[in-house]
Amino acid sequence: KKSNMATTHGSGYQSPPPIGRTVDRVFEEAQFTGEIYLNSRKIRDYPKLCSKYDLSDTVFVDISRNRLAEVPHEVCEYLYVERVSCYHNVIRSIPDAIQQLQNLTHLNLSRNQLSVLPPAVCLLGCLEVLSASNNKLVS
């Protein structure tokens, strides 16, 4: 059973572990918890050092409040991921590889620069919640 490094409050909201950890440590812990917390780090690119770790059992990814211009391809390789938060970045594109995430139930793309949602998002069979408010979406 995976341990949960986050703190659950009475409201059900989970706050992530402390931000002061190195990115290396985030991935090291994620191998055991299945949760990647890279929020509020001002990153422009997904850290390449993730390839040093076995993150195949990842179920949660939080890359909110960064400077990412696209949903990272690496995230699309976490085939068991259920929840991904990309809230408040500068994301303009979503790779077609996102359709591989057939266990994804929650995807938060709010507060980005998206003008279109690709057809690949419609192929996410388990998706229950898609948040895409505050983008530049056109019909």
mmCIF file of N, CA and C in Angstrom:
data_model
loop_
_atom_site.group_PDB
_atom_site.id
_atom_site.type_symbol
_atom_site.label_atom_id
_atom_site.label_comp_id
_atom_site.label_asym_id
_atom_site.label_seq_id
_atom_site.Cartn_x
_atom_site.Cartn_y
_atom_site.Cartn_z
ATOM 1 N N LYS A 1 0.843 -1.188 0.000
ATOM 2 C CA LYS A 1 0.000 0.000 0.000
ATOM 3 C C LYS A 1 0.882 1.243 0.000
ATOM 4 N N LYS A 2 0.507 2.214 -0.806
ATOM 5 C CA LYS A 2 1.286 3.441 -0.908
ATOM 6 C C LYS A 2 0.952 4.363 0.258
ATOM 7 N N SER A 3 1.978 5.001 0.795
ATOM 8 C CA SER A 3 1.729 5.964 1.861
ATOM 9 C C SER A 3 1.402 7.304 1.227
ATOM 10 N N ASN A 4 0.727 8.128 1.955
ATOM 11 C CA ASN A 4 0.358 9.432 1.445
ATOM 12 C C ASN A 4 1.127 10.493 2.214
ATOM 13 N N MET A 5 2.015 11.190 1.518
ATOM 14 C CA MET A 5 2.848 12.209 2.145
ATOM 15 C C MET A 5 2.070 13.510 2.347
ATOM 16 N N ALA A 6 0.921 13.631 1.702
ATOM 17 C CA ALA A 6 0.140 14.847 1.804
ATOM 18 C C ALA A 6 -0.681 14.838 3.085
ATOM 19 N N THR A 7 -1.204 16.000 3.431
ATOM 20 C CA THR A 7 -2.033 16.143 4.609
ATOM 21 C C THR A 7 -3.476 16.319 4.166
ATOM 22 N N THR A 8 -4.375 15.523 4.705
ATOM 23 C CA THR A 8 -5.787 15.648 4.367
ATOM 24 C C THR A 8 -6.468 16.468 5.452
ATOM 25 N N HIS A 9 -7.167 17.512 5.030
ATOM 26 C CA HIS A 9 -7.902 18.363 5.957
ATOM 27 C C HIS A 9 -9.337 17.866 6.034
ATOM 28 N N GLY A 10 -10.078 18.299 7.013
ATOM 29 C CA GLY A 10 -11.452 17.872 7.199
ATOM 30 C C GLY A 10 -12.337 18.061 5.980
ATOM 31 N N SER A 11 -12.025 19.048 5.153
ATOM 32 C CA SER A 11 -12.839 19.323 3.971
ATOM 33 C C SER A 11 -12.581 18.336 2.845
ATOM 34 N N GLY A 12 -11.597 17.453 3.021
ATOM 35 C CA GLY A 12 -11.253 16.519 1.956
ATOM 36 C C GLY A 12 -10.150 17.046 1.057
ATOM 37 N N TYR A 13 -9.801 18.315 1.208
ATOM 38 C CA TYR A 13 -8.730 18.916 0.414
ATOM 39 C C TYR A 13 -7.385 18.398 0.890
ATOM 40 N N GLN A 14 -6.534 18.040 -0.044
ATOM 41 C CA GLN A 14 -5.197 17.582 0.316
ATOM 42 C C GLN A 14 -4.191 18.677 0.037
ATOM 43 N N SER A 15 -3.389 18.993 1.020
ATOM 44 C CA SER A 15 -2.303 19.931 0.777
ATOM 45 C C SER A 15 -1.047 19.111 0.513
ATOM 46 N N PRO A 16 -0.242 19.549 -0.447
ATOM 47 C CA PRO A 16 0.953 18.792 -0.804
ATOM 48 C C PRO A 16 2.006 18.845 0.284
ATOM 49 N N PRO A 17 2.986 17.957 0.190
ATOM 50 C CA PRO A 17 4.108 18.008 1.114
ATOM 51 C C PRO A 17 4.847 19.338 0.963
ATOM 52 N N PRO A 18 5.745 19.667 1.875
ATOM 53 C CA PRO A 18 6.459 20.948 1.832
ATOM 54 C C PRO A 18 7.162 21.196 0.498
ATOM 55 N N ILE A 19 7.123 22.457 0.039
ATOM 56 C CA ILE A 19 7.717 22.834 -1.241
ATOM 57 C C ILE A 19 9.239 22.820 -1.193
ATOM 58 N N GLY A 20 9.851 22.943 -0.037
ATOM 59 C CA GLY A 20 11.295 23.052 0.074
ATOM 60 C C GLY A 20 12.094 21.852 -0.408
ATOM 61 N N ARG A 21 11.421 20.776 -0.774
ATOM 62 C CA ARG A 21 12.143 19.591 -1.216
ATOM 63 C C ARG A 21 12.724 19.791 -2.608
ATOM 64 N N THR A 22 13.860 19.152 -2.868
ATOM 65 C CA THR A 22 14.451 19.222 -4.200
ATOM 66 C C THR A 22 13.601 18.418 -5.170
ATOM 67 N N VAL A 23 13.737 18.726 -6.451
ATOM 68 C CA VAL A 23 13.002 17.992 -7.479
ATOM 69 C C VAL A 23 13.404 16.525 -7.443
ATOM 70 N N ASP A 24 14.689 16.283 -7.200
ATOM 71 C CA ASP A 24 15.184 14.913 -7.073
ATOM 72 C C ASP A 24 14.402 14.164 -5.989
ATOM 73 N N ARG A 25 14.224 14.822 -4.861
ATOM 74 C CA ARG A 25 13.519 14.218 -3.726
ATOM 75 C C ARG A 25 12.042 13.977 -4.061
ATOM 76 N N VAL A 26 11.446 14.898 -4.827
ATOM 77 C CA VAL A 26 10.046 14.739 -5.233
ATOM 78 C C VAL A 26 9.870 13.437 -6.002
ATOM 79 N N PHE A 27 10.766 13.194 -6.970
ATOM 80 C CA PHE A 27 10.662 11.975 -7.773
ATOM 81 C C PHE A 27 11.020 10.735 -6.959
ATOM 82 N N GLU A 28 11.973 10.889 -6.061
ATOM 83 C CA GLU A 28 12.361 9.765 -5.197
ATOM 84 C C GLU A 28 11.161 9.307 -4.361
ATOM 85 N N GLU A 29 10.466 10.266 -3.756
ATOM 86 C CA GLU A 29 9.296 9.943 -2.935
ATOM 87 C C GLU A 29 8.138 9.429 -3.790
ATOM 88 N N ALA A 30 8.019 9.960 -5.004
ATOM 89 C CA ALA A 30 6.920 9.564 -5.886
ATOM 90 C C ALA A 30 6.979 8.088 -6.261
ATOM 91 N N GLN A 31 8.179 7.526 -6.260
ATOM 92 C CA GLN A 31 8.313 6.092 -6.535
ATOM 93 C C GLN A 31 7.524 5.262 -5.531
ATOM 94 N N PHE A 32 7.393 5.779 -4.310
ATOM 95 C CA PHE A 32 6.731 5.045 -3.229
ATOM 96 C C PHE A 32 5.295 5.500 -2.993
ATOM 97 N N THR A 33 5.029 6.792 -3.211
ATOM 98 C CA THR A 33 3.689 7.322 -2.932
ATOM 99 C C THR A 33 2.767 7.296 -4.143
ATOM 100 N N GLY A 34 3.354 7.311 -5.352
ATOM 101 C CA GLY A 34 2.544 7.390 -6.563
ATOM 102 C C GLY A 34 2.049 8.798 -6.837
ATOM 103 N N GLU A 35 2.571 9.787 -6.108
ATOM 104 C CA GLU A 35 2.119 11.171 -6.233
ATOM 105 C C GLU A 35 3.300 12.087 -6.511
ATOM 106 N N ILE A 36 3.176 12.901 -7.559
ATOM 107 C CA ILE A 36 4.230 13.845 -7.936
ATOM 108 C C ILE A 36 3.719 15.254 -7.684
ATOM 109 N N TYR A 37 4.387 15.966 -6.790
ATOM 110 C CA TYR A 37 4.036 17.349 -6.472
ATOM 111 C C TYR A 37 5.143 18.274 -6.963
ATOM 112 N N LEU A 38 4.933 18.886 -8.126
ATOM 113 C CA LEU A 38 5.891 19.848 -8.673
ATOM 114 C C LEU A 38 5.220 21.212 -8.841
ATOM 115 N N ASN A 39 4.250 21.503 -7.999
ATOM 116 C CA ASN A 39 3.525 22.762 -8.094
ATOM 117 C C ASN A 39 4.340 23.932 -7.542
ATOM 118 N N SER A 40 4.088 25.108 -8.093
ATOM 119 C CA SER A 40 4.676 26.373 -7.619
ATOM 120 C C SER A 40 6.199 26.366 -7.617
ATOM 121 N N ARG A 41 6.809 25.882 -8.692
ATOM 122 C CA ARG A 41 8.275 25.816 -8.773
ATOM 123 C C ARG A 41 8.847 26.655 -9.913
ATOM 124 N N LYS A 42 8.006 27.365 -10.637
ATOM 125 C CA LYS A 42 8.438 28.224 -11.743
ATOM 126 C C LYS A 42 9.150 27.458 -12.854
ATOM 127 N N ILE A 43 8.842 26.171 -12.998
ATOM 128 C CA ILE A 43 9.513 25.382 -14.033
ATOM 129 C C ILE A 43 8.888 25.645 -15.405
ATOM 130 N N ARG A 44 9.744 25.675 -16.425
ATOM 131 C CA ARG A 44 9.315 25.877 -17.812
ATOM 132 C C ARG A 44 9.279 24.551 -18.571
ATOM 133 N N ASP A 45 10.078 23.596 -18.102
ATOM 134 C CA ASP A 45 10.154 22.276 -18.724
ATOM 135 C C ASP A 45 10.061 21.219 -17.640
ATOM 136 N N TYR A 46 9.450 20.104 -17.990
ATOM 137 C CA TYR A 46 9.361 18.997 -17.041
ATOM 138 C C TYR A 46 10.769 18.463 -16.801
ATOM 139 N N PRO A 47 11.155 18.282 -15.552
ATOM 140 C CA PRO A 47 12.530 17.854 -15.238
ATOM 141 C C PRO A 47 12.906 16.522 -15.893
ATOM 142 N N LYS A 48 13.979 16.535 -16.670
ATOM 143 C CA LYS A 48 14.435 15.335 -17.383
ATOM 144 C C LYS A 48 14.923 14.251 -16.429
ATOM 145 N N LEU A 49 15.327 14.640 -15.233
ATOM 146 C CA LEU A 49 15.838 13.641 -14.288
ATOM 147 C C LEU A 49 14.763 12.665 -13.839
ATOM 148 N N CYS A 50 13.518 12.905 -14.235
ATOM 149 C CA CYS A 50 12.444 11.962 -13.895
ATOM 150 C C CYS A 50 12.741 10.584 -14.475
ATOM 151 N N SER A 51 13.515 10.530 -15.553
ATOM 152 C CA SER A 51 13.817 9.247 -16.200
ATOM 153 C C SER A 51 14.695 8.343 -15.332
ATOM 154 N N LYS A 52 15.290 8.908 -14.282
ATOM 155 C CA LYS A 52 16.119 8.118 -13.359
ATOM 156 C C LYS A 52 15.282 7.264 -12.409
ATOM 157 N N TYR A 53 13.996 7.519 -12.367
ATOM 158 C CA TYR A 53 13.136 6.887 -11.368
ATOM 159 C C TYR A 53 12.052 6.034 -12.013
ATOM 160 N N ASP A 54 11.590 5.037 -11.276
ATOM 161 C CA ASP A 54 10.471 4.214 -11.735
ATOM 162 C C ASP A 54 9.178 4.885 -11.277
ATOM 163 N N LEU A 55 8.581 5.620 -12.182
ATOM 164 C CA LEU A 55 7.355 6.356 -11.874
ATOM 165 C C LEU A 55 6.145 5.729 -12.558
ATOM 166 N N SER A 56 6.290 4.478 -12.949
ATOM 167 C CA SER A 56 5.240 3.797 -13.713
ATOM 168 C C SER A 56 3.938 3.632 -12.926
ATOM 169 N N ASP A 57 3.987 3.664 -11.604
ATOM 170 C CA ASP A 57 2.784 3.515 -10.780
ATOM 171 C C ASP A 57 2.181 4.853 -10.350
ATOM 172 N N THR A 58 2.600 5.940 -10.967
ATOM 173 C CA THR A 58 2.111 7.267 -10.600
ATOM 174 C C THR A 58 0.607 7.367 -10.840
ATOM 175 N N VAL A 59 -0.120 7.865 -9.822
ATOM 176 C CA VAL A 59 -1.571 8.027 -9.940
ATOM 177 C C VAL A 59 -2.015 9.492 -9.843
ATOM 178 N N PHE A 60 -1.116 10.376 -9.393
ATOM 179 C CA PHE A 60 -1.465 11.790 -9.224
ATOM 180 C C PHE A 60 -0.276 12.661 -9.604
ATOM 181 N N VAL A 61 -0.531 13.687 -10.417
ATOM 182 C CA VAL A 61 0.515 14.633 -10.813
ATOM 183 C C VAL A 61 -0.019 16.046 -10.629
ATOM 184 N N ASP A 62 0.700 16.862 -9.855
ATOM 185 C CA ASP A 62 0.346 18.270 -9.681
ATOM 186 C C ASP A 62 1.494 19.124 -10.210
ATOM 187 N N ILE A 63 1.272 19.723 -11.372
ATOM 188 C CA ILE A 63 2.268 20.625 -11.961
ATOM 189 C C ILE A 63 1.664 22.025 -12.091
ATOM 190 N N SER A 64 0.791 22.365 -11.158
ATOM 191 C CA SER A 64 0.114 23.659 -11.142
ATOM 192 C C SER A 64 1.078 24.796 -10.820
ATOM 193 N N ARG A 65 0.666 25.989 -11.226
ATOM 194 C CA ARG A 65 1.386 27.226 -10.890
ATOM 195 C C ARG A 65 2.865 27.168 -11.291
ATOM 196 N N ASN A 66 3.088 26.856 -12.553
ATOM 197 C CA ASN A 66 4.437 26.869 -13.116
ATOM 198 C C ASN A 66 4.413 27.692 -14.393
ATOM 199 N N ARG A 67 5.376 27.455 -15.268
ATOM 200 C CA ARG A 67 5.466 28.207 -16.524
ATOM 201 C C ARG A 67 5.535 27.266 -17.721
ATOM 202 N N LEU A 68 4.844 26.157 -17.616
ATOM 203 C CA LEU A 68 4.855 25.150 -18.675
ATOM 204 C C LEU A 68 4.008 25.608 -19.862
ATOM 205 N N ALA A 69 4.536 25.434 -21.082
ATOM 206 C CA ALA A 69 3.822 25.835 -22.293
ATOM 207 C C ALA A 69 3.015 24.690 -22.897
ATOM 208 N N GLU A 70 3.263 23.468 -22.449
ATOM 209 C CA GLU A 70 2.483 22.325 -22.922
ATOM 210 C C GLU A 70 2.385 21.286 -21.818
ATOM 211 N N VAL A 71 1.381 20.435 -21.940
ATOM 212 C CA VAL A 71 1.292 19.302 -21.021
ATOM 213 C C VAL A 71 2.492 18.418 -21.345
ATOM 214 N N PRO A 72 3.348 18.156 -20.372
ATOM 215 C CA PRO A 72 4.578 17.402 -20.643
ATOM 216 C C PRO A 72 4.315 15.990 -21.171
ATOM 217 N N HIS A 73 5.089 15.599 -22.181
ATOM 218 C CA HIS A 73 4.974 14.251 -22.746
ATOM 219 C C HIS A 73 5.237 13.192 -21.676
ATOM 220 N N GLU A 74 6.120 13.505 -20.736
ATOM 221 C CA GLU A 74 6.435 12.549 -19.668
ATOM 222 C C GLU A 74 5.193 12.178 -18.864
ATOM 223 N N VAL A 75 4.328 13.150 -18.633
ATOM 224 C CA VAL A 75 3.097 12.886 -17.878
ATOM 225 C C VAL A 75 2.219 11.888 -18.642
ATOM 226 N N CYS A 76 2.268 11.950 -19.959
ATOM 227 C CA CYS A 76 1.467 11.038 -20.799
ATOM 228 C C CYS A 76 2.001 9.611 -20.773
ATOM 229 N N GLU A 77 3.145 9.414 -20.143
ATOM 230 C CA GLU A 77 3.722 8.074 -20.015
ATOM 231 C C GLU A 77 3.328 7.399 -18.699
ATOM 232 N N TYR A 78 2.673 8.132 -17.811
ATOM 233 C CA TYR A 78 2.226 7.563 -16.537
ATOM 234 C C TYR A 78 0.854 6.922 -16.772
ATOM 235 N N LEU A 79 0.859 5.714 -17.290
ATOM 236 C CA LEU A 79 -0.361 5.070 -17.775
ATOM 237 C C LEU A 79 -1.411 4.808 -16.705
ATOM 238 N N TYR A 80 -1.024 4.810 -15.426
ATOM 239 C CA TYR A 80 -1.984 4.557 -14.352
ATOM 240 C C TYR A 80 -2.468 5.838 -13.686
ATOM 241 N N VAL A 81 -2.041 6.976 -14.187
ATOM 242 C CA VAL A 81 -2.406 8.240 -13.556
ATOM 243 C C VAL A 81 -3.922 8.439 -13.621
ATOM 244 N N GLU A 82 -4.468 8.913 -12.498
ATOM 245 C CA GLU A 82 -5.911 9.141 -12.379
ATOM 246 C C GLU A 82 -6.259 10.622 -12.320
ATOM 247 N N ARG A 83 -5.336 11.419 -11.769
ATOM 248 C CA ARG A 83 -5.607 12.851 -11.594
ATOM 249 C C ARG A 83 -4.379 13.645 -12.008
ATOM 250 N N VAL A 84 -4.607 14.661 -12.859
ATOM 251 C CA VAL A 84 -3.525 15.546 -13.294
ATOM 252 C C VAL A 84 -4.013 16.981 -13.155
ATOM 253 N N SER A 85 -3.222 17.799 -12.464
ATOM 254 C CA SER A 85 -3.548 19.214 -12.341
ATOM 255 C C SER A 85 -2.458 20.042 -13.011
ATOM 256 N N CYS A 86 -2.855 20.756 -14.054
ATOM 257 C CA CYS A 86 -1.957 21.648 -14.799
ATOM 258 C C CYS A 86 -2.426 23.092 -14.635
ATOM 259 N N TYR A 87 -3.186 23.351 -13.599
ATOM 260 C CA TYR A 87 -3.778 24.657 -13.317
ATOM 261 C C TYR A 87 -2.722 25.765 -13.303
ATOM 262 N N HIS A 88 -3.053 26.903 -13.911
ATOM 263 C CA HIS A 88 -2.263 28.136 -13.860
ATOM 264 C C HIS A 88 -0.826 27.962 -14.368
ATOM 265 N N ASN A 89 -0.720 27.635 -15.641
ATOM 266 C CA ASN A 89 0.554 27.626 -16.363
ATOM 267 C C ASN A 89 0.351 28.532 -17.575
ATOM 268 N N VAL A 90 1.084 28.308 -18.628
ATOM 269 C CA VAL A 90 0.881 29.033 -19.889
ATOM 270 C C VAL A 90 0.703 28.009 -21.014
ATOM 271 N N ILE A 91 0.024 26.925 -20.698
ATOM 272 C CA ILE A 91 -0.130 25.809 -21.630
ATOM 273 C C ILE A 91 -0.939 26.232 -22.853
ATOM 274 N N ARG A 92 -0.333 25.993 -24.026
ATOM 275 C CA ARG A 92 -0.972 26.305 -25.302
ATOM 276 C C ARG A 92 -1.337 25.048 -26.080
ATOM 277 N N SER A 93 -0.733 23.911 -25.681
ATOM 278 C CA SER A 93 -1.008 22.682 -26.432
ATOM 279 C C SER A 93 -1.025 21.462 -25.518
ATOM 280 N N ILE A 94 -1.760 20.475 -25.977
ATOM 281 C CA ILE A 94 -1.879 19.194 -25.281
ATOM 282 C C ILE A 94 -1.456 18.124 -26.282
ATOM 283 N N PRO A 95 -0.474 17.311 -25.946
ATOM 284 C CA PRO A 95 -0.027 16.294 -26.903
ATOM 285 C C PRO A 95 -1.091 15.221 -27.136
ATOM 286 N N ASP A 96 -1.128 14.692 -28.355
ATOM 287 C CA ASP A 96 -2.078 13.616 -28.666
ATOM 288 C C ASP A 96 -1.848 12.396 -27.781
ATOM 289 N N ALA A 97 -0.621 12.260 -27.273
ATOM 290 C CA ALA A 97 -0.283 11.118 -26.410
ATOM 291 C C ALA A 97 -1.129 11.088 -25.144
ATOM 292 N N ILE A 98 -1.829 12.172 -24.841
ATOM 293 C CA ILE A 98 -2.667 12.191 -23.634
ATOM 294 C C ILE A 98 -3.746 11.108 -23.706
ATOM 295 N N GLN A 99 -4.096 10.693 -24.911
ATOM 296 C CA GLN A 99 -5.133 9.660 -25.059
ATOM 297 C C GLN A 99 -4.703 8.319 -24.485
ATOM 298 N N GLN A 100 -3.416 8.152 -24.181
ATOM 299 C CA GLN A 100 -2.914 6.927 -23.549
ATOM 300 C C GLN A 100 -3.351 6.811 -22.097
ATOM 301 N N LEU A 101 -3.780 7.920 -21.509
ATOM 302 C CA LEU A 101 -4.107 7.946 -20.081
ATOM 303 C C LEU A 101 -5.535 7.467 -19.851
ATOM 304 N N GLN A 102 -5.756 6.204 -20.067
ATOM 305 C CA GLN A 102 -7.099 5.635 -20.013
ATOM 306 C C GLN A 102 -7.638 5.454 -18.594
ATOM 307 N N ASN A 103 -6.830 5.740 -17.576
ATOM 308 C CA ASN A 103 -7.309 5.703 -16.186
ATOM 309 C C ASN A 103 -7.578 7.102 -15.643
ATOM 310 N N LEU A 104 -7.339 8.121 -16.462
ATOM 311 C CA LEU A 104 -7.480 9.505 -16.018
ATOM 312 C C LEU A 104 -8.944 9.835 -15.746
ATOM 313 N N THR A 105 -9.226 10.285 -14.511
ATOM 314 C CA THR A 105 -10.596 10.656 -14.138
ATOM 315 C C THR A 105 -10.757 12.165 -13.969
ATOM 316 N N HIS A 106 -9.676 12.866 -13.597
ATOM 317 C CA HIS A 106 -9.724 14.315 -13.365
ATOM 318 C C HIS A 106 -8.561 14.989 -14.092
ATOM 319 N N LEU A 107 -8.881 16.005 -14.888
ATOM 320 C CA LEU A 107 -7.863 16.776 -15.601
ATOM 321 C C LEU A 107 -8.178 18.246 -15.429
ATOM 322 N N ASN A 108 -7.279 18.977 -14.777
ATOM 323 C CA ASN A 108 -7.474 20.407 -14.553
ATOM 324 C C ASN A 108 -6.526 21.185 -15.460
ATOM 325 N N LEU A 109 -7.095 21.871 -16.435
ATOM 326 C CA LEU A 109 -6.336 22.697 -17.378
ATOM 327 C C LEU A 109 -6.702 24.173 -17.235
ATOM 328 N N SER A 110 -7.368 24.550 -16.156
ATOM 329 C CA SER A 110 -7.825 25.924 -15.950
ATOM 330 C C SER A 110 -6.657 26.906 -15.868
ATOM 331 N N ARG A 111 -6.958 28.159 -16.249
ATOM 332 C CA ARG A 111 -5.996 29.272 -16.192
ATOM 333 C C ARG A 111 -4.736 28.990 -17.004
ATOM 334 N N ASN A 112 -4.936 28.707 -18.281
ATOM 335 C CA ASN A 112 -3.838 28.508 -19.217
ATOM 336 C C ASN A 112 -4.106 29.327 -20.470
ATOM 337 N N GLN A 113 -3.452 28.992 -21.560
ATOM 338 C CA GLN A 113 -3.566 29.747 -22.809
ATOM 339 C C GLN A 113 -4.136 28.891 -23.940
ATOM 340 N N LEU A 114 -4.895 27.874 -23.598
ATOM 341 C CA LEU A 114 -5.440 26.968 -24.609
ATOM 342 C C LEU A 114 -6.492 27.669 -25.471
ATOM 343 N N SER A 115 -6.390 27.485 -26.789
ATOM 344 C CA SER A 115 -7.413 28.021 -27.688
ATOM 345 C C SER A 115 -8.304 26.904 -28.216
ATOM 346 N N VAL A 116 -7.841 25.658 -28.068
ATOM 347 C CA VAL A 116 -8.602 24.509 -28.539
ATOM 348 C C VAL A 116 -8.269 23.296 -27.672
ATOM 349 N N LEU A 117 -9.247 22.427 -27.506
ATOM 350 C CA LEU A 117 -8.999 21.139 -26.855
ATOM 351 C C LEU A 117 -8.896 20.101 -27.969
ATOM 352 N N PRO A 118 -7.809 19.360 -28.029
ATOM 353 C CA PRO A 118 -7.636 18.393 -29.111
ATOM 354 C C PRO A 118 -8.602 17.215 -28.984
ATOM 355 N N PRO A 119 -8.915 16.560 -30.110
ATOM 356 C CA PRO A 119 -9.804 15.394 -30.080
ATOM 357 C C PRO A 119 -9.319 14.301 -29.126
ATOM 358 N N ALA A 120 -8.015 14.228 -28.889
ATOM 359 C CA ALA A 120 -7.458 13.199 -27.999
ATOM 360 C C ALA A 120 -8.089 13.257 -26.611
ATOM 361 N N VAL A 121 -8.479 14.448 -26.159
ATOM 362 C CA VAL A 121 -9.100 14.589 -24.837
ATOM 363 C C VAL A 121 -10.440 13.846 -24.807
ATOM 364 N N CYS A 122 -11.136 13.836 -25.929
ATOM 365 C CA CYS A 122 -12.437 13.145 -26.011
ATOM 366 C C CYS A 122 -12.291 11.626 -25.979
ATOM 367 N N LEU A 123 -11.079 11.139 -26.157
ATOM 368 C CA LEU A 123 -10.834 9.694 -26.160
ATOM 369 C C LEU A 123 -10.483 9.156 -24.773
ATOM 370 N N LEU A 124 -10.534 10.030 -23.774
ATOM 371 C CA LEU A 124 -10.230 9.626 -22.397
ATOM 372 C C LEU A 124 -11.494 9.028 -21.783
ATOM 373 N N GLY A 125 -11.642 7.723 -21.909
ATOM 374 C CA GLY A 125 -12.865 7.023 -21.538
ATOM 375 C C GLY A 125 -13.280 7.117 -20.083
ATOM 376 N N CYS A 126 -12.346 7.273 -19.160
ATOM 377 C CA CYS A 126 -12.673 7.326 -17.725
ATOM 378 C C CYS A 126 -12.802 8.750 -17.201
ATOM 379 N N LEU A 127 -12.550 9.746 -18.055
ATOM 380 C CA LEU A 127 -12.544 11.135 -17.600
ATOM 381 C C LEU A 127 -13.919 11.538 -17.073
ATOM 382 N N GLU A 128 -13.955 11.956 -15.811
ATOM 383 C CA GLU A 128 -15.189 12.391 -15.161
ATOM 384 C C GLU A 128 -15.238 13.903 -15.025
ATOM 385 N N VAL A 129 -14.074 14.518 -14.752
ATOM 386 C CA VAL A 129 -14.018 15.957 -14.524
ATOM 387 C C VAL A 129 -12.932 16.568 -15.402
ATOM 388 N N LEU A 130 -13.338 17.501 -16.261
ATOM 389 C CA LEU A 130 -12.408 18.272 -17.080
ATOM 390 C C LEU A 130 -12.629 19.732 -16.741
ATOM 391 N N SER A 131 -11.624 20.375 -16.173
ATOM 392 C CA SER A 131 -11.705 21.800 -15.855
ATOM 393 C C SER A 131 -10.854 22.545 -16.871
ATOM 394 N N ALA A 132 -11.484 23.443 -17.620
ATOM 395 C CA ALA A 132 -10.759 24.186 -18.649
ATOM 396 C C ALA A 132 -11.166 25.656 -18.662
ATOM 397 N N SER A 133 -11.635 26.161 -17.527
ATOM 398 C CA SER A 133 -12.058 27.560 -17.453
ATOM 399 C C SER A 133 -10.845 28.489 -17.531
ATOM 400 N N ASN A 134 -11.118 29.735 -17.855
ATOM 401 C CA ASN A 134 -10.080 30.767 -17.935
ATOM 402 C C ASN A 134 -8.961 30.397 -18.900
ATOM 403 N N ASN A 135 -9.347 30.008 -20.098
ATOM 404 C CA ASN A 135 -8.431 29.781 -21.206
ATOM 405 C C ASN A 135 -8.885 30.696 -22.339
ATOM 406 N N LYS A 136 -8.362 30.479 -23.516
ATOM 407 C CA LYS A 136 -8.740 31.277 -24.683
ATOM 408 C C LYS A 136 -9.478 30.402 -25.689
ATOM 409 N N LEU A 137 -10.312 29.509 -25.176
ATOM 410 C CA LEU A 137 -11.013 28.553 -26.028
ATOM 411 C C LEU A 137 -12.008 29.260 -26.945
ATOM 412 N N VAL A 138 -11.991 28.828 -28.211
ATOM 413 C CA VAL A 138 -12.953 29.328 -29.191
ATOM 414 C C VAL A 138 -13.757 28.145 -29.700
ATOM 415 N N SER A 139 -15.007 28.398 -30.081
ATOM 416 C CA SER A 139 -15.852 27.278 -30.514
ATOM 417 C C SER A 139 -15.609 26.902 -31.960
#
